[in-house]
Amino acid sequence: MAKKRALITGINGQDGSYLSELLLEQGYEVWGILRRNSVAETQTSRIQHLRERDLLRLEYGDMLDMASLVRVLKASRPDEIYNLAAQSHVRISFDQPIYTAESAGMGTLLLLEAFRLTCPGARFYQAGSSEMFGEPAESPQNERTPLNPVSPYGCAKTFAHHLARQYRQSYGLFISNGILFNHESPRRGENFVTAKVVIGALEIRHGLRRSLALGNLDARRDWGHAKDYVRAMWRMLQHAAPDDFVIATGQDRSVRELVEFVFARLGLGDWRPYITSDPRYLRPTEITHLRGDASKARTLLGWMPTIGFEQLLDEMIAHFEPIVAGRRR
Ligand code: NAP
Ligand code: F7E
């Protein structure tokens, strides 16, 4: 049987890298869209191991350049499209609302149009987010919880989510929306709170800094592992019918609890003398509490998270420890 082909936008991001590994394990031919960057050496660090083994087909393109999307779709003729590209940092979306809306919102529309016109038989995954719930009307959140975004990022993702539904309904296309809660890993960007706390605490332990500045310690999030969450994306596209699915662990922790856990694990004792507060890391509108209910995914997709909060952070600590230790020299 011919190999299945998948196209991933955002292939060099956290999720794109784990999804590439998963699809390659399943025997797929994997194509990815990469944007041109002036530091090519570091841009592909998360997928370098796959590039070295010549396992990926990378093509230059950009979510804002529809011609490039059409070109890559025509060249790759994918069976499955995973739309993971976006400016994905919520705090930064307040500083760059237009670019965020363009990459996450308009970029998705350009890709949906290119997909409808060039390869409508393919299956499409749209990377939606729990940030679309805003300050949620109920807890835990499921697929029927109203969307009420409070950040430019959340608004852009909501626009993309509604368009994906509309394309599914209007044109009968196979498009599934994931509504994914926070997921982390050793490949998480260093300015998201889990990686920032792990790296900051390690730097304190290695004498590289005295304190770590954070924003809101009271916010509560439902944190899972990216490896588990890319498996859910794949399962959505193997399901008999397209649909919307919440993906979450169902357990929430505060940022304070995250800090407490990491500092205790590193034997630093009481975390309070080390943590300072910096308004730069606050958001004009913050979501205080998010916790997901993934029972629909459990029932219809047979999906369950396998990696818990503590195991996730232990893995991140083990990964960053030698990197931070190396910075001492
Ligand atoms: P990430 O690590 O920030 O990766 C984002 C990817 O998008 C990168 O490959 C980035 O490329 C690419 N990108 C950004 N703007 C682009 C553009 N204009 N054209 C082409 N590519 C562009 O994000 P992630 O954590 O893997 O998340 C994957 C997707 O899921 C994102 O859409 C995110 O918003 C969404 N999501 C994430 C979470 C989470 O907790 N991780 C939860 C819900 C939803 P560069 O390297 O060139 O910047
Ligand atoms: O913040 C608080 C912050 O930036 C988590 C993205 O993947 O998940 C992610 O968005 C919480 C927030 O993730 C700092 O205010 C406190 O309450 O790690 P984060 P996020 O904003 O939840 C969603 C589901 C996505 O879709 C996004 O793409 O931590 N917090 N102090 C801080 N956050 C950061 N970054 N830095 C701080 O110093």
Coordinates of C-alpha atoms in Angstrom, one line a residue, residues 4-303:
K4 CA 0.2 8.1 3.5
R5 CA 1.4 11.7 3.2
A6 CA 1.0 14.4 5.8
L7 CA 1.7 18.1 5.6
I8 CA 2.5 20.0 8.9
T9 CA 2.5 23.8 9.2
G10 CA 4.6 24.8 12.3
I11 CA 6.7 21.6 11.8
N12 CA 9.7 23.1 13.7
G13 CA 7.6 24.1 16.8
Q14 CA 7.1 22.0 19.9
D15 CA 4.0 20.1 18.6
G16 CA 5.2 19.9 15.0
S17 CA 8.4 18.0 16.1
Y18 CA 6.5 15.4 18.2
L19 CA 3.8 15.0 15.6
S20 CA 6.5 14.4 12.9
E21 CA 8.0 11.6 15.0
L22 CA 4.6 10.0 15.6
L23 CA 3.7 10.1 11.9
L24 CA 7.1 8.8 10.8
E25 CA 6.6 5.9 13.3
Q26 CA 3.3 5.2 11.6
G27 CA 5.0 5.0 8.2
Y28 CA 3.9 8.4 6.8
E29 CA 5.8 10.5 4.4
V30 CA 6.1 13.8 6.3
W31 CA 6.2 17.2 4.7
G32 CA 6.6 20.5 6.5
I33 CA 6.4 24.2 5.9
L34 CA 9.3 26.2 7.2
R35 CA 9.6 30.0 7.0
R36 CA 12.8 31.6 6.0
N37 CA 14.9 32.7 9.0
S38 CA 18.2 34.4 9.3
V39 CA 19.5 31.8 11.8
A40 CA 18.9 28.6 10.0
E41 CA 21.1 26.6 12.4
T42 CA 18.9 27.1 15.5
Q43 CA 15.6 27.3 13.7
T44 CA 15.3 23.6 13.2
S45 CA 16.8 22.4 16.4
R46 CA 13.7 20.4 17.5
I47 CA 13.6 18.5 14.2
Q48 CA 17.4 18.3 13.4
H49 CA 17.5 14.6 14.4
L50 CA 14.9 13.9 11.7
R51 CA 16.5 16.1 9.1
E52 CA 19.9 14.4 9.6
R53 CA 18.3 11.1 8.8
D54 CA 16.6 12.7 5.7
L55 CA 13.1 11.7 7.0
L56 CA 11.4 15.0 6.3
R57 CA 10.6 17.1 3.2
L58 CA 10.8 20.7 4.2
E59 CA 9.5 23.5 2.0
Y60 CA 9.8 27.2 2.4
G61 CA 6.5 28.9 3.0
D62 CA 4.6 31.2 5.2
M63 CA 1.0 31.3 6.5
L64 CA 0.6 34.8 5.2
D65 CA 1.8 33.9 1.7
M66 CA -1.1 32.0 0.0
A67 CA 0.9 31.2 -3.1
S68 CA 3.5 29.4 -1.1
L69 CA 0.7 27.3 0.6
V70 CA -0.8 26.4 -2.7
R71 CA 2.6 25.5 -4.1
V72 CA 3.4 23.2 -1.1
L73 CA -0.1 21.6 -1.1
K74 CA 0.2 20.8 -4.9
A75 CA 3.7 19.4 -4.4
S76 CA 2.9 17.3 -1.4
R77 CA -0.6 16.1 -2.3
P78 CA -1.3 15.3 1.4
D79 CA -3.8 12.8 2.8
E80 CA -3.7 14.8 6.1
I81 CA -3.0 18.4 6.9
Y82 CA -2.1 19.5 10.4
N83 CA -2.3 23.3 10.8
L84 CA -0.1 24.0 13.8
A85 CA 1.6 27.3 12.7
A86 CA 0.8 30.4 14.7
Q87 CA 2.3 33.1 16.9
S88 CA 1.4 31.1 20.0
H89 CA 2.4 33.2 23.0
V90 CA -0.6 34.8 24.7
R91 CA 1.3 37.6 26.5
I92 CA 3.1 38.5 23.3
S93 CA -0.2 38.6 21.4
F94 CA -1.0 41.8 23.3
D95 CA 2.2 43.3 22.0
Q96 CA 1.7 42.0 18.4
P97 CA -2.1 41.6 18.0
I98 CA -2.0 42.2 14.2
Y99 CA 0.7 39.6 13.5
T100 CA -1.0 37.2 15.9
A101 CA -4.3 37.6 14.1
E102 CA -2.7 37.3 10.7
S103 CA -0.7 34.1 11.5
A104 CA -3.2 32.3 13.6
G105 CA -6.5 33.7 12.1
M106 CA -6.0 34.9 8.5
G107 CA -3.3 32.3 7.9
T108 CA -5.7 29.6 8.7
L109 CA -8.3 31.0 6.3
L110 CA -5.6 31.1 3.5
L111 CA -4.7 27.5 4.2
L112 CA -8.4 26.4 4.3
E113 CA -9.0 28.1 0.9
A114 CA -5.8 26.6 -0.5
F115 CA -6.9 23.1 0.8
R116 CA -10.5 23.5 -0.6
L117 CA -9.2 24.5 -4.0
T118 CA -6.3 22.0 -4.4
C119 CA -6.9 18.9 -2.3
P120 CA -10.4 18.8 -0.9
G121 CA -10.2 15.1 -0.3
A122 CA -7.6 15.5 2.4
R123 CA -8.3 15.5 6.1
F124 CA -7.5 18.7 8.1
Y125 CA -6.6 19.3 11.7
Q126 CA -7.0 22.8 13.2
A127 CA -5.0 23.6 16.3
G128 CA -7.5 25.3 18.6
S129 CA -6.9 26.3 22.2
S130 CA -8.5 26.5 25.6
E131 CA -7.6 30.2 25.5
M132 CA -10.7 30.5 23.3
F133 CA -12.9 30.0 26.4
G134 CA -11.6 33.2 28.0
E135 CA -12.9 33.4 31.6
P136 CA -15.1 30.3 31.2
A137 CA -18.8 30.1 32.0
E138 CA -18.4 26.7 33.6
S139 CA -15.8 24.3 34.9
P140 CA -14.5 22.0 33.6
Q141 CA -14.8 23.1 30.0
N142 CA -16.0 20.8 27.3
E143 CA -16.9 21.2 23.6
R144 CA -20.2 22.9 24.4
T145 CA -18.7 25.6 26.7
P146 CA -19.2 29.0 25.1
L147 CA -16.2 30.7 23.6
N148 CA -15.4 34.1 25.0
P149 CA -11.8 35.0 24.3
V150 CA -10.0 37.7 26.2
S151 CA -6.7 38.0 24.3
P152 CA -5.8 38.7 20.7
Y153 CA -4.4 35.2 20.5
G154 CA -7.7 33.8 21.8
C155 CA -9.7 35.9 19.3
A156 CA -7.5 34.8 16.4
K157 CA -7.9 31.1 17.4
T158 CA -11.6 31.5 17.8
F159 CA -11.9 33.1 14.3
A160 CA -9.9 30.1 12.9
H161 CA -12.0 27.6 14.9
H162 CA -15.3 29.0 13.6
L163 CA -14.0 29.2 10.0
A164 CA -12.9 25.5 10.2
R165 CA -16.4 24.6 11.4
Q166 CA -18.0 26.7 8.6
Y167 CA -15.8 25.0 5.9
R168 CA -16.8 21.6 7.3
Q169 CA -20.5 22.5 7.2
S170 CA -20.6 24.5 4.0
Y171 CA -18.3 22.3 1.8
G172 CA -18.5 18.9 3.5
L173 CA -14.8 18.9 4.1
F174 CA -13.1 16.6 6.7
I175 CA -11.9 19.2 9.2
S176 CA -11.5 18.5 12.9
N177 CA -10.9 21.1 15.6
G178 CA -8.8 20.3 18.6
I179 CA -9.4 22.4 21.6
L180 CA -6.2 21.7 23.4
F181 CA -5.3 22.8 26.9
N182 CA -1.7 23.7 27.9
H183 CA 0.8 21.1 26.9
E184 CA 4.5 21.2 27.6
S185 CA 7.7 19.2 27.2
P186 CA 11.5 19.5 27.1
R187 CA 10.9 21.2 23.7
R188 CA 8.6 23.9 25.1
G189 CA 9.7 27.5 24.2
E190 CA 11.7 29.0 27.1
N191 CA 9.3 31.9 27.7
F192 CA 6.3 29.8 28.5
V193 CA 5.8 29.4 32.3
T194 CA 6.7 25.8 32.8
A195 CA 10.1 26.0 30.9
K196 CA 10.8 29.4 32.4
V197 CA 10.3 28.2 36.0
V198 CA 12.4 25.0 35.4
I199 CA 15.2 26.8 33.7
G200 CA 15.1 29.7 36.2
A201 CA 15.2 27.4 39.2
L202 CA 18.1 25.4 37.7
E203 CA 20.0 28.7 37.1
I204 CA 19.5 29.6 40.7
R205 CA 20.8 26.2 41.9
H206 CA 23.8 26.6 39.7
G207 CA 24.5 30.1 41.0
L208 CA 23.7 31.8 37.6
R209 CA 21.0 34.0 39.0
R210 CA 19.7 35.1 42.4
S211 CA 16.0 35.4 41.6
L212 CA 13.3 34.8 39.0
A213 CA 10.6 37.4 38.0
L214 CA 7.2 36.0 37.3
G215 CA 3.7 37.4 36.7
N216 CA 0.4 36.0 38.1
L217 CA 1.1 33.1 40.5
D218 CA -2.6 32.5 41.2
A219 CA -3.6 31.5 37.6
R220 CA -4.6 27.9 37.3
R221 CA -4.0 25.8 34.2
D222 CA -4.5 22.2 33.1
W223 CA -1.0 21.1 32.0
G224 CA -0.4 17.9 30.0
H225 CA 2.5 16.5 27.9
A226 CA 2.8 17.4 24.2
K227 CA 3.6 13.8 23.3
D228 CA 0.2 12.7 24.5
Y229 CA -1.5 15.7 22.8
V230 CA -0.1 15.1 19.3
R231 CA -1.4 11.5 19.6
A232 CA -4.9 13.0 20.0
M233 CA -4.5 15.2 16.9
W234 CA -3.6 12.1 14.9
R235 CA -6.5 10.1 16.3
M236 CA -8.9 12.9 15.4
L237 CA -8.0 12.5 11.7
Q238 CA -8.3 8.7 11.9
H239 CA -11.9 8.9 13.3
A240 CA -14.8 8.1 11.0
A241 CA -16.2 11.6 11.0
P242 CA -14.8 15.1 11.6
D243 CA -15.7 16.8 14.9
D244 CA -14.5 19.1 17.7
F245 CA -12.6 17.6 20.6
V246 CA -11.3 19.0 24.0
I247 CA -8.0 17.5 24.9
A248 CA -7.0 18.0 28.6
T249 CA -5.9 16.0 31.7
G250 CA -8.8 17.2 33.8
Q251 CA -6.4 18.3 36.6
D252 CA -5.4 21.9 37.3
R253 CA -2.6 23.4 39.3
S254 CA -1.7 27.1 40.1
V255 CA 1.5 28.7 38.8
R256 CA 2.4 28.9 42.6
E257 CA 2.1 25.1 42.9
L258 CA 4.2 24.7 39.8
V259 CA 7.0 26.9 41.4
E260 CA 6.7 25.1 44.7
F261 CA 7.1 21.7 43.1
V262 CA 10.1 22.6 40.9
F263 CA 12.0 24.3 43.8
A264 CA 11.3 21.4 46.1
R265 CA 12.5 18.9 43.5
L266 CA 15.7 20.8 43.1
G267 CA 16.3 20.9 46.8
L268 CA 16.1 24.7 46.9
G269 CA 13.8 24.7 50.0
D270 CA 11.4 27.7 50.4
W271 CA 10.8 29.2 46.9
R272 CA 9.5 32.6 48.2
P273 CA 12.9 34.4 48.7
Y274 CA 13.7 33.7 45.1
I275 CA 10.5 34.8 43.3
T276 CA 9.9 38.4 42.4
S277 CA 6.9 39.9 40.8
D278 CA 7.2 41.8 37.5
P279 CA 4.2 43.5 35.8
R280 CA 5.8 42.9 32.4
Y281 CA 4.6 39.3 32.7
L282 CA 1.0 40.2 33.6
R283 CA -1.6 40.3 30.9
P284 CA -4.1 43.1 30.5
T285 CA -6.8 40.4 30.8
E286 CA -5.9 37.2 32.5
I287 CA -7.8 33.9 32.6
T288 CA -7.8 32.8 36.2
H289 CA -8.8 29.2 35.9
L290 CA -8.9 26.6 33.0
R291 CA -9.6 22.9 33.4
G292 CA -10.7 20.7 30.6
D293 CA -13.1 17.7 30.3
A294 CA -11.9 15.4 27.6
S295 CA -14.5 12.7 28.1
K296 CA -15.7 13.0 24.5
A297 CA -12.2 12.3 23.2
R298 CA -11.9 9.4 25.7
T299 CA -15.2 7.8 24.5
L300 CA -14.9 8.5 20.7
L301 CA -11.2 8.4 20.1
G302 CA -10.1 6.2 22.9
W303 CA -7.6 8.9 23.9

